[in-house]
Coordinates of C-alpha atoms in Angstrom, one line a residue:
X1 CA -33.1 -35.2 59.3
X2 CA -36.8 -35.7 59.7
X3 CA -38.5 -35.4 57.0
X4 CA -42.0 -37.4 56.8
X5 CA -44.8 -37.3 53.5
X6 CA -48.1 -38.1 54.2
X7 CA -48.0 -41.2 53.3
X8 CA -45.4 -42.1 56.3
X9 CA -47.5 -39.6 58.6
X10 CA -50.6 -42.1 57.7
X11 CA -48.2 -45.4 58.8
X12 CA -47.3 -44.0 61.8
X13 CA -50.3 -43.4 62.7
X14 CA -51.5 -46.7 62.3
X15 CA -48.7 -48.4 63.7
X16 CA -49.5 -46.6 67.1
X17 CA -53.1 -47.6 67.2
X18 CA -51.3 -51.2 66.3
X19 CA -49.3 -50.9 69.0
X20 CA -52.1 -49.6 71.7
X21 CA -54.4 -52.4 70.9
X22 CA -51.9 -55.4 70.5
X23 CA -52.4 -56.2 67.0
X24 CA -49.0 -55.6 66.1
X25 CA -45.6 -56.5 68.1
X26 CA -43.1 -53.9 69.1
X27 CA -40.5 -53.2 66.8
X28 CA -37.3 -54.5 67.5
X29 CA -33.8 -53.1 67.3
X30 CA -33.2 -52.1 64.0
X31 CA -30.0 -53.0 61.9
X32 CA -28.1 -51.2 59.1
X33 CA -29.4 -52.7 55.9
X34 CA -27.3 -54.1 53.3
X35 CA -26.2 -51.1 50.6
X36 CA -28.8 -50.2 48.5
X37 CA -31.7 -51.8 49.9
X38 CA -33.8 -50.5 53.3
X39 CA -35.1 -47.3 52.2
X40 CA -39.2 -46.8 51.2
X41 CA -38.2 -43.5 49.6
X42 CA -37.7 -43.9 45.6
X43 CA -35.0 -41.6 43.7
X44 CA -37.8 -39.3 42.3
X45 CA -39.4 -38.8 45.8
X46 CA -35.9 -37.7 47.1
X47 CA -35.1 -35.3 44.2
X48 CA -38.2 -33.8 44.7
X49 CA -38.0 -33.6 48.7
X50 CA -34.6 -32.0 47.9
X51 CA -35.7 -29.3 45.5
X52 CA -38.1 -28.4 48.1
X53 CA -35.4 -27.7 50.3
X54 CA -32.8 -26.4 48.3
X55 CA -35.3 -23.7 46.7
X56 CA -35.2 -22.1 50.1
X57 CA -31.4 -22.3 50.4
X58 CA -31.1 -20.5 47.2
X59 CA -33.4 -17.4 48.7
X60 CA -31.3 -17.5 51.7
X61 CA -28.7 -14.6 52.2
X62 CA -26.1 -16.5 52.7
X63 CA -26.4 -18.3 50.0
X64 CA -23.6 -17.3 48.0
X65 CA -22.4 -17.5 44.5
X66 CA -18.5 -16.4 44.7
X67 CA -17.0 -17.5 41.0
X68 CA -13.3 -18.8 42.7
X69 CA -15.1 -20.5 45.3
X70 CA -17.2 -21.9 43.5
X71 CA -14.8 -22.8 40.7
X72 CA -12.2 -24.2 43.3
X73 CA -15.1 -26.2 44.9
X74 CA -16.0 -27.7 41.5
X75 CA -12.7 -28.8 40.3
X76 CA -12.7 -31.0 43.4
X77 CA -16.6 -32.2 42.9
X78 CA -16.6 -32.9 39.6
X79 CA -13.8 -35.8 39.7
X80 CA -15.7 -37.3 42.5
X81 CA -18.3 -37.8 40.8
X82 CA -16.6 -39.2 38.0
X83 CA -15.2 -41.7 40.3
X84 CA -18.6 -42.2 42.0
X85 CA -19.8 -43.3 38.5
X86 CA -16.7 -45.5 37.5
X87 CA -16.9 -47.3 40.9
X88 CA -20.4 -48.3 40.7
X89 CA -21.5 -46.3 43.3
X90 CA -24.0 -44.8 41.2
X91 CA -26.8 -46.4 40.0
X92 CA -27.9 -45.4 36.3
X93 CA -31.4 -44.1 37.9
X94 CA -29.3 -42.0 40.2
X95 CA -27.1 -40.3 37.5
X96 CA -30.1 -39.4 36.0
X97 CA -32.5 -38.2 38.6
X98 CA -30.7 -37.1 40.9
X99 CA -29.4 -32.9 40.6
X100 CA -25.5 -33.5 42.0
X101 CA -25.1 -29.8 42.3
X102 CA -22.7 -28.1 45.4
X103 CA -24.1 -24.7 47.2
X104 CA -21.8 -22.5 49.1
X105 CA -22.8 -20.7 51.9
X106 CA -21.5 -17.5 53.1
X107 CA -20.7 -18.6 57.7
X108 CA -17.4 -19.4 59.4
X109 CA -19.1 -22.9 60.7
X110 CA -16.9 -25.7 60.1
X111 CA -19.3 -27.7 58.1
X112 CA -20.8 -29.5 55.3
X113 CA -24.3 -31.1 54.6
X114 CA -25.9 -33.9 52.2
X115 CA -29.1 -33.0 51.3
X116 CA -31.5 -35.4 49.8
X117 CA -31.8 -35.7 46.1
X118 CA -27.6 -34.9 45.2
X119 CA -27.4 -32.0 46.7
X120 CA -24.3 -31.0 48.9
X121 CA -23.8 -27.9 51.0
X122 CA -20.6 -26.5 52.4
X123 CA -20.3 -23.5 54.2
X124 CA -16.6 -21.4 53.7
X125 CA -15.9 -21.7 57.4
X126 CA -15.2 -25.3 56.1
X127 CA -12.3 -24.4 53.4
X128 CA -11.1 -21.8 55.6
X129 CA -9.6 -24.7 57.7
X130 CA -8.2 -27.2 55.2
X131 CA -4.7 -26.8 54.7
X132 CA -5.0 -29.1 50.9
X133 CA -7.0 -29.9 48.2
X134 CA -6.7 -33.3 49.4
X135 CA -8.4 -32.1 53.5
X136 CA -11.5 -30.9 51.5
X137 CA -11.9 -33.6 49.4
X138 CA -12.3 -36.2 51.8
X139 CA -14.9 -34.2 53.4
X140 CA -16.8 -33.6 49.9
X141 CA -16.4 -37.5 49.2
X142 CA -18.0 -38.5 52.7
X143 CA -20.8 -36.6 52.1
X144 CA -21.0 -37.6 48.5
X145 CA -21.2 -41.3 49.9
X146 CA -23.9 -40.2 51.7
X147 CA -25.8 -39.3 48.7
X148 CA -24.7 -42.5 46.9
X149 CA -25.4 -45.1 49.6
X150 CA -28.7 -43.6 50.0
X151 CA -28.5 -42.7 53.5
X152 CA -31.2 -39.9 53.2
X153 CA -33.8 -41.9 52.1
X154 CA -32.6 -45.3 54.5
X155 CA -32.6 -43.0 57.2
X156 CA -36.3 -41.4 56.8
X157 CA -37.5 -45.0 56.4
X158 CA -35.8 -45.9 59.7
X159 CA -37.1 -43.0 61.1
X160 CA -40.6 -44.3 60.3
X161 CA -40.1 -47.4 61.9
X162 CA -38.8 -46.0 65.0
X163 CA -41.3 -42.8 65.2
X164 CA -44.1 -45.4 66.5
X165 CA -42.0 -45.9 69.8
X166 CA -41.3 -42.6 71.1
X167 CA -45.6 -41.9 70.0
X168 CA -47.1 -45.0 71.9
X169 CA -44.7 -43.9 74.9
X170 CA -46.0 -40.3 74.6
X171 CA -49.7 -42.3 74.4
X172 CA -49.4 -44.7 77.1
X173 CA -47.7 -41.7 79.6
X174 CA -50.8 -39.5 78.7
X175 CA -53.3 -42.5 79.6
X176 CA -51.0 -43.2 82.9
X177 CA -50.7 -39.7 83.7
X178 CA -54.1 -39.8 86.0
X179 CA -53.1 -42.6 87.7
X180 CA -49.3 -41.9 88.5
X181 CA -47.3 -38.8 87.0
X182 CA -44.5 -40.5 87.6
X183 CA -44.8 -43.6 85.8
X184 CA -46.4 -41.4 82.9
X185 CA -42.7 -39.6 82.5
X186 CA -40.8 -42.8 82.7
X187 CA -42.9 -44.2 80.1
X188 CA -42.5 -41.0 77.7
X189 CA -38.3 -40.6 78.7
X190 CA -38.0 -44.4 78.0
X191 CA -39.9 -44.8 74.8
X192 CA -37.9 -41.4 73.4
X193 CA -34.5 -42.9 75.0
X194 CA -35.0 -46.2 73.2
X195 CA -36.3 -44.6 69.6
X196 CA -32.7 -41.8 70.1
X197 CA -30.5 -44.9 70.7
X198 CA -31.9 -47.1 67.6
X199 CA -31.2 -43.7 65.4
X200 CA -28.0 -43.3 66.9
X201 CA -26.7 -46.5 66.1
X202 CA -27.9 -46.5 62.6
X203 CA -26.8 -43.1 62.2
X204 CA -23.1 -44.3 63.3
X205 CA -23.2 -47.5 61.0
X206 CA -23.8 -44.8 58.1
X207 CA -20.8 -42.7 58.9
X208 CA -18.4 -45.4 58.8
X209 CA -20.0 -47.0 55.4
X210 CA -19.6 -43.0 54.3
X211 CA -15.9 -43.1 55.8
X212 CA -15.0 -46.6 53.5
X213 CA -16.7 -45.3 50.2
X214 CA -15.8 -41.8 50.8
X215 CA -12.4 -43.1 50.9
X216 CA -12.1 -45.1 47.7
X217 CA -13.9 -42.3 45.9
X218 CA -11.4 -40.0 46.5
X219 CA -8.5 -41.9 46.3
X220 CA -9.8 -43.6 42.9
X221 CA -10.4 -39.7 41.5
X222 CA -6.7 -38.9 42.6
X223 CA -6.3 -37.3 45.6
X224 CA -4.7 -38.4 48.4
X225 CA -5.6 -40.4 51.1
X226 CA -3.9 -38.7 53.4
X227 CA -6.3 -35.8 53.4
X228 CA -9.0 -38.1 55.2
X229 CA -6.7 -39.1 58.0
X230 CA -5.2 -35.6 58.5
X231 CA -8.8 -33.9 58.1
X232 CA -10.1 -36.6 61.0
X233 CA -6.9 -35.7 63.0
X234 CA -7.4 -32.0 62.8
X235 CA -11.5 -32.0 63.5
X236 CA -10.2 -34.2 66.5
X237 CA -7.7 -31.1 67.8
X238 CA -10.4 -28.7 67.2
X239 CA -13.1 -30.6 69.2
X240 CA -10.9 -30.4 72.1
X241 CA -9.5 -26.6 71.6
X242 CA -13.0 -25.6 71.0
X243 CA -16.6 -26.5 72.1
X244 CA -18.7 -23.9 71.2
X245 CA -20.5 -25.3 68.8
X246 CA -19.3 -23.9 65.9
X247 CA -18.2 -26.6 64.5
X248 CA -21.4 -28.8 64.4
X249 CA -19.3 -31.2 61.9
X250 CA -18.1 -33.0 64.8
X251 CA -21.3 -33.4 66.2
X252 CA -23.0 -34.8 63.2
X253 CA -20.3 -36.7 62.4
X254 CA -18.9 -38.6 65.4
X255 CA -15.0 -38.4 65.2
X256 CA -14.7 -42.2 67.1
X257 CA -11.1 -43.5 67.9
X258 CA -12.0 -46.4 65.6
X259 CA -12.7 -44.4 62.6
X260 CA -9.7 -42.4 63.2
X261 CA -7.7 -45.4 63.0
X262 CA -10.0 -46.9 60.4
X263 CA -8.3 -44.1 58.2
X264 CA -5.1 -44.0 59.2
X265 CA -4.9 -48.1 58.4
X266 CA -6.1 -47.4 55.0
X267 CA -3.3 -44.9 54.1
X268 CA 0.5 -46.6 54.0
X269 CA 3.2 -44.6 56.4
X270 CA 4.8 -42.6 54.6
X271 CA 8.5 -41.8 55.9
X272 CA 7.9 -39.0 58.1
X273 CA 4.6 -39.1 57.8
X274 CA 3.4 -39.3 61.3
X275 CA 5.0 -36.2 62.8
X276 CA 4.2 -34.4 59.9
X277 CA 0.2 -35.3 60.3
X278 CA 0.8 -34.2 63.8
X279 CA 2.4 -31.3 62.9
X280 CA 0.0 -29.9 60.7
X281 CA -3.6 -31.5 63.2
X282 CA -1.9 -29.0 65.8
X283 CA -1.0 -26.2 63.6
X284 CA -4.6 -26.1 62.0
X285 CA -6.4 -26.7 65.4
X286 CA -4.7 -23.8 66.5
X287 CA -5.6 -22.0 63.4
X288 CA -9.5 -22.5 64.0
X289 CA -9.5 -21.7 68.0
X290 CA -7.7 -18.3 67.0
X291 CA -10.0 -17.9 63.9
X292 CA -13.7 -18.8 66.9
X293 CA -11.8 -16.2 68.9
X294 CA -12.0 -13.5 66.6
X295 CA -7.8 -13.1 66.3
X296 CA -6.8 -11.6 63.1
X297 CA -4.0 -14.6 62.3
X298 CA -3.1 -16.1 58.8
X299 CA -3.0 -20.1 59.5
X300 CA 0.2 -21.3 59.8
X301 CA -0.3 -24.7 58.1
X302 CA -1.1 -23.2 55.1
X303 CA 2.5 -24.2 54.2
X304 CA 1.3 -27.8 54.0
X305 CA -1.1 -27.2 50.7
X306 CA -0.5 -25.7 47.2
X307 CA -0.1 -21.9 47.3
X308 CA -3.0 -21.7 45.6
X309 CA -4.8 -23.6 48.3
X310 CA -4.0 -21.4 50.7
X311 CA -5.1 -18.3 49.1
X312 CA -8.5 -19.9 48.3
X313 CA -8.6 -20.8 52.2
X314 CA -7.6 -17.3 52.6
X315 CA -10.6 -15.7 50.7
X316 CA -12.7 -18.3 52.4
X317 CA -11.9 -16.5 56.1
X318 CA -12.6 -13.0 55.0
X319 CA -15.6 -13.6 53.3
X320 CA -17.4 -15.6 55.9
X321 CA -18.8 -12.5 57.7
X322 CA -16.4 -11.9 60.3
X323 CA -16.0 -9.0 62.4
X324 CA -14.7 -5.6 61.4
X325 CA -11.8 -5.8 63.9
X326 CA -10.8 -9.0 62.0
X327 CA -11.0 -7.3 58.5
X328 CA -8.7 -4.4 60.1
X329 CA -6.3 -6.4 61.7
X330 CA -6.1 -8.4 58.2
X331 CA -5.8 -5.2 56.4
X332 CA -3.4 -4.2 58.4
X333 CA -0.3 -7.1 59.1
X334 CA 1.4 -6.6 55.7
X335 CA 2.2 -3.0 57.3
X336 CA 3.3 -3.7 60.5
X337 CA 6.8 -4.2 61.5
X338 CA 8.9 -7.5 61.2
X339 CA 6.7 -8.5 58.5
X340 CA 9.3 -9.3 55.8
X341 CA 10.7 -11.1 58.1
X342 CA 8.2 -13.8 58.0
X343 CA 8.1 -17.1 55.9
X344 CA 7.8 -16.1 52.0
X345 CA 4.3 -17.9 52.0
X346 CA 2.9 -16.6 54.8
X347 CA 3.7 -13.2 53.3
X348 CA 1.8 -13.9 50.2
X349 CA -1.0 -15.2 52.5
X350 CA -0.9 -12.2 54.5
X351 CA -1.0 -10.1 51.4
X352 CA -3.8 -11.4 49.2
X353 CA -6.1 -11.8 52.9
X354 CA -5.5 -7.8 53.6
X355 CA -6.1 -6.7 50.3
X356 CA -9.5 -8.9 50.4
X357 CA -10.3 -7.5 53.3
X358 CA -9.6 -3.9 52.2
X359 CA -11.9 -4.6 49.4
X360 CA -14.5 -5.4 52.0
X361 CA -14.3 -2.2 53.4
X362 CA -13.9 -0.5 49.9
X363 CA -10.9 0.9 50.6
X364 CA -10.0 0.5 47.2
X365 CA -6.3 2.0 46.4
X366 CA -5.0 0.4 50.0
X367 CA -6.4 -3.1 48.3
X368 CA -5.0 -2.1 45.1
X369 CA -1.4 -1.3 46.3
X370 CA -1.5 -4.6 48.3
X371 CA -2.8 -6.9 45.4
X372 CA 0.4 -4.9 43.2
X373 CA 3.0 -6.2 46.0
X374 CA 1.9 -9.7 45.6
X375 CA 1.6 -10.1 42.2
X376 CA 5.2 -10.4 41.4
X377 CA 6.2 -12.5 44.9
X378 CA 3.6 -15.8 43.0
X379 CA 4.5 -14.9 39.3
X380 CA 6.3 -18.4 39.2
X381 CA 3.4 -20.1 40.4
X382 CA 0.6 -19.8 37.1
X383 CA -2.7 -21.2 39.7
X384 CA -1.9 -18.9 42.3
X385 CA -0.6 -15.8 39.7
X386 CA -4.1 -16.8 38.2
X387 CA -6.0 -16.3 41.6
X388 CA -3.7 -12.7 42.4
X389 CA -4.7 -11.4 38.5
X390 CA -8.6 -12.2 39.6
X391 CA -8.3 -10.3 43.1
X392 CA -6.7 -7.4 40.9
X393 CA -9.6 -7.5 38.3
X394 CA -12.2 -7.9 41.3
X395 CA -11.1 -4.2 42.8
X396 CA -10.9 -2.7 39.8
X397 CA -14.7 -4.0 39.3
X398 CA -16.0 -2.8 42.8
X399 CA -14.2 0.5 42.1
X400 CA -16.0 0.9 38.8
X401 CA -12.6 0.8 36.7
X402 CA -14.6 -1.8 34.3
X403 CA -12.1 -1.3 31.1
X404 CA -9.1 -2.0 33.2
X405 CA -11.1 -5.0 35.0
X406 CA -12.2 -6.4 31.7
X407 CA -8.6 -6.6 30.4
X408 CA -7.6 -8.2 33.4
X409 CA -9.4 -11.2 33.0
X410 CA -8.8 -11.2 29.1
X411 CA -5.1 -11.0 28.9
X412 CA -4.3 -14.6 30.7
X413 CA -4.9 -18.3 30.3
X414 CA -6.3 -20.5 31.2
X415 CA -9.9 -18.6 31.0
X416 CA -12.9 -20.2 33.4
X417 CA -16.1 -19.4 35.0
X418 CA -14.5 -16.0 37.3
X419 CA -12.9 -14.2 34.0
X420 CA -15.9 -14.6 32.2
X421 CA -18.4 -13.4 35.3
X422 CA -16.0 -10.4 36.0
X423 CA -16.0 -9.6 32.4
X424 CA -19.7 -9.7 31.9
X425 CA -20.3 -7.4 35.1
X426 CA -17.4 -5.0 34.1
X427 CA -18.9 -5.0 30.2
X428 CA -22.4 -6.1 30.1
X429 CA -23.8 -2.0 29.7
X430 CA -20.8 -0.6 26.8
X431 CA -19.9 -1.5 23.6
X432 CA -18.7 -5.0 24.8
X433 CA -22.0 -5.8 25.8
X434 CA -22.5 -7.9 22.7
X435 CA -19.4 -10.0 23.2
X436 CA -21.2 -10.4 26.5
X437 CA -24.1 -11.7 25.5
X438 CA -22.0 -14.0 23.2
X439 CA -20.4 -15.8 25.4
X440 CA -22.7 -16.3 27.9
X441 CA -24.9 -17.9 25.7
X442 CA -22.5 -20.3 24.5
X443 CA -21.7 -20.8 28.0
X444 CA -25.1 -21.0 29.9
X445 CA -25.8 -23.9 26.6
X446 CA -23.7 -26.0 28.7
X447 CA -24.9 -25.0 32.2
X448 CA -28.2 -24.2 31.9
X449 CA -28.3 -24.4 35.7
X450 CA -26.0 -21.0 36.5
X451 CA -28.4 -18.5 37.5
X452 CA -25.4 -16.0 37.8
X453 CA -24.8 -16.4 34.2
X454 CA -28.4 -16.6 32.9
X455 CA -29.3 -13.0 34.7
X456 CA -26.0 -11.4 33.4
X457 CA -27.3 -12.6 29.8
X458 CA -30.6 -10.8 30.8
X459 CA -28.8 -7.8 31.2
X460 CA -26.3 -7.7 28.2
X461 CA -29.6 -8.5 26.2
X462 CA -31.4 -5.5 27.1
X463 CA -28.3 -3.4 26.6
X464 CA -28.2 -4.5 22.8
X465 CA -31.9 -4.0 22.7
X466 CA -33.0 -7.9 22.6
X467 CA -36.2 -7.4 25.3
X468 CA -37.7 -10.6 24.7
X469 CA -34.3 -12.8 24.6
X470 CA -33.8 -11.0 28.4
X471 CA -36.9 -12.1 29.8
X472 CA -36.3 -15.2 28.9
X473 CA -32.9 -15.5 30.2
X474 CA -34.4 -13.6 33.9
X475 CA -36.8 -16.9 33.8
X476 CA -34.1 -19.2 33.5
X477 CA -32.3 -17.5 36.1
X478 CA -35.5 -18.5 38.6
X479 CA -35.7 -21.7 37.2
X480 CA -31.9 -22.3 38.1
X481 CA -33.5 -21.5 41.4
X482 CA -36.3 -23.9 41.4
X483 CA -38.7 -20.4 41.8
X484 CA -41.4 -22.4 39.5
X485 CA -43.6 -19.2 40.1
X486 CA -40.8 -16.3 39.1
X487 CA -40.3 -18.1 36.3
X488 CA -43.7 -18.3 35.0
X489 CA -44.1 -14.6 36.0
X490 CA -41.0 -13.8 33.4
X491 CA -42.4 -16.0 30.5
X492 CA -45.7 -14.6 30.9
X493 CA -44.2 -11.4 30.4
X494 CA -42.7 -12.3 27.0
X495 CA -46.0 -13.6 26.3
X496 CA -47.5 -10.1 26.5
X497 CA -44.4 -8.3 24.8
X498 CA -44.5 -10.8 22.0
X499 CA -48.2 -10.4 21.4
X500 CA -47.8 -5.9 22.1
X501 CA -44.7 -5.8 19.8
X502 CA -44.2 -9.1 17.8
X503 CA -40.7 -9.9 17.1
X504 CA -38.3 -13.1 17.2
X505 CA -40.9 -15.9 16.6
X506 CA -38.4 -18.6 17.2
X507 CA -37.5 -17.6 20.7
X508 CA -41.4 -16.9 21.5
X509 CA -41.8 -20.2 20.6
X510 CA -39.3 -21.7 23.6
X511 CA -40.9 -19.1 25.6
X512 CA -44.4 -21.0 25.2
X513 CA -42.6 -24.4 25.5
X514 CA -41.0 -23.3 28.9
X515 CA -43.9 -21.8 30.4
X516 CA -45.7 -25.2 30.2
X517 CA -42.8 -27.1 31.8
X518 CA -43.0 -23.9 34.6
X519 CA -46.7 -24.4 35.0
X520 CA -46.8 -27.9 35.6
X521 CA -43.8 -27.9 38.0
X522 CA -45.5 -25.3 40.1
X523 CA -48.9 -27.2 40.2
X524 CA -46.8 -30.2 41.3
X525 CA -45.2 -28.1 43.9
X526 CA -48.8 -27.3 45.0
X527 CA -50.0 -30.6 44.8
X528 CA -47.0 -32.1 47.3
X529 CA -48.0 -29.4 50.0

């Protein structure tokens, strides 16, 4: 990623002119510096260069905010980090400057992103192919590694170094261009060729320092190593079933024969093991060529993982915007003929992916009636009965049964992030919209970052008749976002109510607080452009 401030726009510059009149020599082949040292960038210039970017992530459509992907997701990040911090991966200046937040975003790609300043992105084309908890932790803990070791900000700085060559070629071709056309393009193809291979190289040195700390990350926060080796195995199958590019994680991240083996040294043979990797790289590869075709199949290998792993990876396939022959043919299978017949797991699969995808096309009693045949078939398995019970509450939502939503996600344990956004949305406008506002603001006290919860809050405030406590909350919605000027748009506006109506002095006087902090963010936004 190329990302330059004006400060390294100024440097390259001069480095050119350097270069053109012989003051300065040509820079030579760059090496991998030693971890933590190499990059120009500080930890406050990256967090800031990644808000930037991550504001316009969060206005993208596909951003997307689903509470059991999200939840899922988290319950893997979180004890990565926790292991990031106890291995020493993490300086103290990182932990506290740097944001460590996950977005999902709603595409089939088979993908995941570091971005600079701690934030990750994965897209759900990426869970839709793991087959464990393990599979998509080795992924998050690669690109958390990323993030760690710096790599962003050593990489810009390399960029830096190496941007001078491909200009002076582009320079010297223009100034031989009169002379011989020829020579001009050599000059221009060379410099460029020599600049790509330097940022190749480095580029490679960082995924296999990513690969090693990824590794030990994940292994130190509990999961097994195995994932790492059997994810690598199963990109591997996939590069060579499909090359369409839509899986640009193999071409970001180059799946060598050494790094494959890298993996597999790390993890100890397990009896068996070996077939059974095999098994299951085939199975998923197969999986993901029928999935880029469009074929309306359940993955096999989800027999591999935890049930409640493969109904996650399940709602990950039918939410990632595929086709309306897929959603049918999903819909459809636990109907058709011989069905019973198959394995008891694909059968839950089957069932919990149809009645998702009925719920896509709001066919609301066919989803229903599904959801009802699979609740009893996991009943012995509490994360995936859990997972069935918030599917359930879900259609009653969309269908606008709110009561019989609401004591869906209220009658079980244990109670996370989905039960309470389902039962804010199915009682933020009734009776229950006080018990509504309750909880969300004990909750948003400890995430102050959900912008989900902070704009339900908004509404369950302006249904008990608390205007100025709602505009707040809509502001710290946009400042979940990083949207510096929504946010001063909102306090402003409980400015004016305050001084038109009067009323709860205390939270006018956070209001006034929060502005300033909004005001000055958004002149330092304006500042940096």
């Amino acid at each position: 990623m190329a990302f330059f401030s004006i400060r390294h726009g100024r440097r390259v510059l001069c480095s050119v002119l350097a270069l053109l009149l012989g003051l300065a020599p040509v820079l030579s082949h760059a090496q991998l510096p030693s971890l933590g040292d190499g990059s120009d960038m500080g930890a406050g210039a990256e967090r800031r260069l990644g808000d930037r970017i991550v504001r316009e992530l969060y206005r993208d459509p596909d951003y997307l905010d689903d509470p059991v992907l999200v939840e899922y997701l988290q319950g893997i990040w979180q004890p990565l980090l926790a292991a990031a911090r106890s291995r020493g991966e993490m300086s103290e200046e990182l932990q506290e400057r740097f944001a460590w937040e996950l977005l999902l975003g709603r595409d089939r790609m088979v993908n995941a992103f570091a971005l600079p300043g701690g934030y990750m992105g994965v897209y759900a084309g990426l869970i839709a192919v793991t087959d464990s908890r393990d599979e998509l932790a080795s992924v998050l803990a690669h690109e958390l590694s990323h993030v760690t070791q710096r790599h962003i900000s050593r990489l810009i700085t390399q960029q830096s170094r190496t941007t001078p060559l491909m200009l002076a070629a582009m320079v010297l071709g223009a100034l031989a261009a009169s002379k011989s056309p020829q020579a001009a393009n050599a000059l221009i193809v060379g410099g460029t060729a020599v600049a790509s291979q330097v940022q190749l190289n480095f580029s490679r040195a960082m995924e296999r320092e990513a690969d090693r700390v990824g590794y030990g990350v994940m292994t130190q926060a509990g999961f097994d190593g195995q994932g790492f080796a059997a994810m690598f195995e199963k990109l591997q199958q996939a590069s060579r079933l499909n090359d369409n590019g839509a899986f640009p994680y193999l071409r970001s991240h180059p799946l060598t024969t050494e790094r494959i083996a890298d993996m597999r040294a790390r993890v100890p043979l397990a009896s068996g093991g070996a077939p059974q990797r095999q098994e299951r790289g085939a199975a998923a590869a197969a999986d993901a060529a029928a999935a880029e075709a469009r074929l309306p199949t359940v993955t096999v290998s989800a027999a591999f993982g935890s049930l409640e792993h493969a109904l996650v990876a399940a709602r990950a396939r039918v939410i990632s915007r595929p086709d309306v022959d897929a959603l049918r043919a999903w819909a459809a299978e636990p109907d058709q003929g011989g069905f019973t017949a198959q394995p008891p797991r694909r059968q839950k699969v089957a069932l919990y992916a149809g009645a998702l995808a009925l719920l896509q096309q709001r066919d609301f009693e066919r989803a229903r009636a599904q959801a009802a045949r699979l609740a009893p078939l996991v009943a012995d398995d509490a994360p995936a009965a859990r997972g069935v019970r918030l599917l359930s509450a879900e259609i009653d939502l969309r269908a606008g049964i709110g009561a019989r939503a609401a004591a869906l996600v209220v009658q079980g344990a244990p109670s996370g992030r989905p039960e309470l956004i389902y039962y804010a949305e199915a009682s933020q406008h009734g009776s229950g919209a006080r018990d509504v506002a309750d909880r969300l603001q004990t909750w948003v006290a400890g995430h102050p970052r959900d912008a989900t919860a902070w704009q339900l809050l908004a509404v369950a405030y302006r249904a008990i008749g608390q205007p100025l406590r709602a505009l707040r909350a809509e502001a710290e919605a946009q400042v979940a976002h990083l949207d510096w000027a929504g946010a001063v748009d909102r306090y402003k506006a409980g400015q004016e109510l305050m001084r038109r109506q009067g009323g709860d002095y205390i939270e006018a006087s956070i209001i006034d607080t929060r502005l300033r902090e909004a005001e000055s963010r958004l002149k330092e936004d304006a500042a940096e452009r």
